[in-house]
Short mmCIF file of C-alpha atoms in Angstrom, two decimals:
data_model
loop_
_atom_site.label_atom_id
_atom_site.label_comp_id
_atom_site.label_asym_id
_atom_site.label_seq_id
_atom_site.Cartn_x
_atom_site.Cartn_y
_atom_site.Cartn_z
CA UNK J 1 -18.71 7.49 11.84
CA UNK J 2 -15.56 7.63 13.89
CA UNK J 3 -15.80 3.88 14.50
CA UNK J 4 -15.08 3.37 10.80
CA UNK J 5 -11.73 5.11 11.10
CA UNK J 6 -8.94 2.52 10.93
CA UNK J 7 -5.31 3.02 10.04
CA UNK J 8 -2.94 0.62 8.32
CA UNK J 9 -0.05 0.04 10.70
CA UNK J 10 2.51 0.63 7.98
CA UNK J 11 1.52 4.08 6.78
CA UNK J 12 4.58 6.30 6.35
CA UNK J 13 5.65 8.01 9.58
CA UNK J 14 5.22 11.47 8.06
CA UNK J 15 1.64 10.65 7.11
CA UNK J 16 0.88 9.29 10.58
CA UNK J 17 2.26 12.49 12.11
CA UNK J 18 0.15 14.66 9.84
CA UNK J 19 -2.95 12.59 10.61
CA UNK J 20 -2.35 12.92 14.35
CA UNK J 21 -2.15 16.70 14.02
CA UNK J 22 -5.21 16.66 11.79
CA UNK J 23 -7.36 14.70 14.24
CA UNK J 24 -6.06 16.78 17.16
CA UNK J 25 -7.06 19.99 15.44
CA UNK J 26 -10.46 18.58 14.67
CA UNK J 27 -10.96 17.53 18.29
CA UNK J 28 -10.28 21.12 19.31
CA UNK J 29 -12.73 22.34 16.70
CA UNK J 30 -9.96 24.39 15.17
CA UNK J 31 -8.71 25.03 11.67
CA UNK J 32 -6.37 22.97 9.56
CA UNK J 33 -3.06 24.15 8.15
CA UNK J 34 -4.82 25.87 5.24
CA UNK J 35 -7.13 27.85 7.52
CA UNK J 36 -10.21 25.79 6.65
CA UNK J 37 -12.46 24.14 9.20
CA UNK J 38 -11.53 20.49 9.54
CA UNK J 39 -15.09 19.23 9.89
CA UNK J 40 -14.83 17.65 6.43
CA UNK J 41 -12.84 14.85 8.10
CA UNK J 42 -16.27 13.32 8.72
CA UNK J 43 -16.49 12.67 5.00
CA UNK J 44 -13.20 10.79 4.81
CA UNK J 45 -12.98 7.17 5.89
CA UNK J 46 -10.03 4.87 6.44
CA UNK J 47 -11.51 1.47 5.73
CA UNK J 48 -9.97 -1.94 6.41
CA UNK J 49 -12.02 -4.70 4.85
CA UNK J 50 -11.52 -8.44 5.03
CA UNK J 51 -9.15 -9.74 2.36
CA UNK J 52 -8.42 -6.24 1.13
CA UNK J 53 -5.67 -3.74 1.69
CA UNK J 54 -6.20 -1.01 4.25
CA UNK J 55 -7.30 1.75 1.92
CA UNK J 56 -8.69 5.16 2.39
CA UNK J 57 -11.21 6.94 0.30
CA UNK J 58 -12.00 10.60 0.54
CA UNK J 59 -14.75 12.67 -0.94
CA UNK J 60 -12.77 15.80 -0.20
CA UNK J 61 -9.37 16.33 -1.83
CA UNK J 62 -8.25 18.53 1.07
CA UNK J 63 -7.69 15.53 3.32
CA UNK J 64 -5.24 13.99 0.86
CA UNK J 65 -3.54 17.33 0.36
CA UNK J 66 -3.09 17.79 4.09
CA UNK J 67 -1.90 14.25 4.81
CA UNK J 68 0.50 13.98 1.88
CA UNK J 69 1.37 17.61 1.24
CA UNK J 70 0.26 17.58 -2.39
CA UNK J 71 -0.37 20.74 -4.36
CA UNK J 72 -3.92 21.60 -5.44
CA UNK J 73 -5.02 19.42 -8.32
CA UNK J 74 -2.27 16.86 -7.76
CA UNK J 75 -3.77 14.54 -5.17
CA UNK J 76 -5.46 11.90 -7.26
CA UNK J 77 -4.01 9.78 -10.03
CA UNK J 78 -5.63 8.03 -12.96
CA UNK J 79 -7.08 4.52 -12.47
CA UNK J 80 -4.72 3.52 -15.28
CA UNK J 81 -1.92 3.30 -12.70
CA UNK J 82 -3.65 0.42 -10.93
CA UNK J 83 -4.49 -1.22 -14.25
CA UNK J 84 -0.85 -1.15 -15.35
CA UNK J 85 0.34 -2.54 -12.02
CA UNK J 86 -2.30 -5.28 -12.07
CA UNK J 87 -1.22 -6.26 -15.57
CA UNK J 88 2.18 -7.24 -14.16
CA UNK J 89 0.70 -9.76 -11.73
CA UNK J 90 0.42 -13.31 -12.98
CA UNK J 91 1.83 -16.70 -12.10
CA UNK J 92 4.35 -16.69 -14.96
CA UNK J 93 5.68 -13.24 -14.14
CA UNK J 94 5.83 -12.68 -10.41
CA UNK J 95 8.22 -11.54 -7.72
CA UNK J 96 10.09 -14.57 -6.38
CA UNK J 97 12.11 -14.96 -3.19
CA UNK J 98 14.62 -17.45 -1.92
CA UNK J 99 12.96 -20.24 0.09
CA UNK J 100 11.92 -19.08 3.59
CA UNK J 101 13.77 -15.83 2.93
CA UNK J 102 13.11 -12.19 2.09
CA UNK J 103 15.91 -12.19 -0.48
CA UNK J 104 14.50 -11.38 -3.92
CA UNK J 105 15.60 -13.71 -6.70
CA UNK J 106 17.57 -11.92 -9.41
CA UNK J 107 15.21 -13.14 -12.12
CA UNK J 108 12.49 -11.01 -10.51
CA UNK J 109 14.37 -7.77 -11.10
CA UNK J 110 12.67 -7.38 -14.47
CA UNK J 111 9.16 -7.11 -13.08
CA UNK J 112 10.35 -4.77 -10.34
CA UNK J 113 12.02 -2.57 -12.94
CA UNK J 114 8.67 -2.46 -14.73
CA UNK J 115 7.07 -1.26 -11.50
CA UNK J 116 9.73 1.45 -11.26
CA UNK J 117 8.89 2.61 -14.79
CA UNK J 118 5.19 2.85 -13.92
CA UNK J 119 5.89 4.81 -10.74
CA UNK J 120 8.17 7.16 -12.65
CA UNK J 121 5.40 7.63 -15.22
CA UNK J 122 2.94 8.57 -12.45
CA UNK J 123 5.09 10.50 -9.94
CA UNK J 124 2.24 11.33 -7.54
CA UNK J 125 0.96 7.76 -7.15
CA UNK J 126 1.07 6.41 -3.59
CA UNK J 127 1.58 2.66 -3.45
CA UNK J 128 1.00 0.04 -0.79
CA UNK J 129 3.15 -3.06 -1.25
CA UNK J 130 1.09 -6.07 -0.18
CA UNK J 131 3.00 -9.26 0.54
CA UNK J 132 1.40 -12.68 1.04
CA UNK J 133 2.57 -16.21 1.88
CA UNK J 134 1.02 -19.64 1.54
CA UNK J 135 -0.32 -21.50 4.59
CA UNK J 136 2.78 -23.49 5.45
CA UNK J 137 4.42 -22.41 8.69
CA UNK J 138 3.09 -20.71 11.80
CA UNK J 139 0.87 -17.66 11.49
CA UNK J 140 3.28 -15.31 13.26
CA UNK J 141 6.18 -16.52 11.14
CA UNK J 142 4.24 -15.97 7.93
CA UNK J 143 3.19 -12.47 8.97
CA UNK J 144 6.80 -11.58 9.73
CA UNK J 145 8.06 -13.16 6.50
CA UNK J 146 5.50 -11.31 4.41
CA UNK J 147 6.42 -8.00 6.05
CA UNK J 148 10.12 -8.60 5.40
CA UNK J 149 9.45 -9.52 1.80
CA UNK J 150 7.32 -6.43 1.32
CA UNK J 151 10.10 -4.33 2.83
CA UNK J 152 12.63 -5.95 0.49
CA UNK J 153 10.49 -4.92 -2.47
CA UNK J 154 10.24 -1.39 -1.10
CA UNK J 155 14.01 -1.23 -0.60
CA UNK J 156 14.55 -2.29 -4.21
CA UNK J 157 12.19 0.38 -5.54
CA UNK J 158 13.83 3.03 -3.37
CA UNK J 159 17.26 1.93 -4.63
CA UNK J 160 16.00 2.70 -8.14
CA UNK J 161 15.04 6.25 -7.23
CA UNK J 162 11.43 5.94 -6.04
CA UNK J 163 10.79 8.11 -2.97
CA UNK J 164 10.31 6.11 0.22
CA UNK J 165 7.46 8.44 1.22
CA UNK J 166 5.39 7.14 -1.70
CA UNK J 167 5.62 3.53 -0.55
CA UNK J 168 4.11 1.68 2.40
CA UNK J 169 4.23 -2.03 3.25
CA UNK J 170 1.56 -4.41 4.48
CA UNK J 171 2.30 -8.03 5.35
CA UNK J 172 -0.77 -10.29 5.20
CA UNK J 173 0.94 -13.60 5.89
CA UNK J 174 -1.42 -16.42 4.90
CA UNK J 175 -4.62 -14.51 5.75
CA UNK J 176 -5.73 -13.58 2.23
CA UNK J 177 -5.35 -16.59 -0.09
CA UNK J 178 -6.52 -16.40 -3.68
CA UNK J 179 -6.20 -20.14 -4.34
CA UNK J 180 -6.32 -23.51 -2.61
CA UNK J 181 -3.41 -23.98 -0.20
CA UNK J 182 -3.86 -27.76 -0.40
CA UNK J 183 -2.25 -27.90 -3.84
CA UNK J 184 1.23 -26.92 -4.99
CA UNK J 185 -0.24 -24.73 -7.72
CA UNK J 186 -2.53 -23.01 -5.26
CA UNK J 187 0.29 -22.34 -2.82
CA UNK J 188 2.39 -20.88 -5.63
CA UNK J 189 -0.42 -18.46 -6.48
CA UNK J 190 -0.81 -17.46 -2.84
CA UNK J 191 2.89 -16.60 -2.49
CA UNK J 192 2.67 -13.20 -4.09
CA UNK J 193 3.35 -9.49 -3.88
CA UNK J 194 0.72 -7.06 -5.13
CA UNK J 195 0.66 -3.29 -5.47
CA UNK J 196 -2.30 -1.14 -4.42
CA UNK J 197 -2.66 2.48 -5.52
CA UNK J 198 -3.91 4.40 -2.49
CA UNK J 199 -4.86 7.64 -4.20
CA UNK J 200 -6.59 6.55 -7.39
CA UNK J 201 -9.48 8.75 -8.47
CA UNK J 202 -11.60 5.70 -9.29
#
């Protein structure tokens, strides 16, 4: 249903523009850019679930092709992309920042370079950078800090040659903990950056 349609606020501007045109054409009952009826939008949902990234799933490749301008057959990527990115995420090997800052610590460059290699290996993968904080500090501050840290990660990846249009940023602040914020170890686990593949075929 249309009530299920929800957009992540940090989708790339080009994608938002395409989606606006797409929905407008559908409202008019017209055709999309390929000349096909756009009624199949009913079968695509942008879902935002608690403690998960805003993600969208589509049962019709045409929606992805229209939104992201992919060629036929190039919209979806292997689930292996997500598996390789997930393998980088652990407490011993994580992206670290200066205290109360969005400045990435130099010792984290290695893991980011590994992310670059994965994205170069899968050049059509679309990635959402998800940044989280622990519970210390005000909610608004943590949301802002997580967004700035996510943007810092994006800037690093772009500086290494990854197209900005493939990357979006979502700052969760303290809203999605994976461990107990009442312990130092738990807070360390909650201060994290994760990568979500938006167009996996899984």
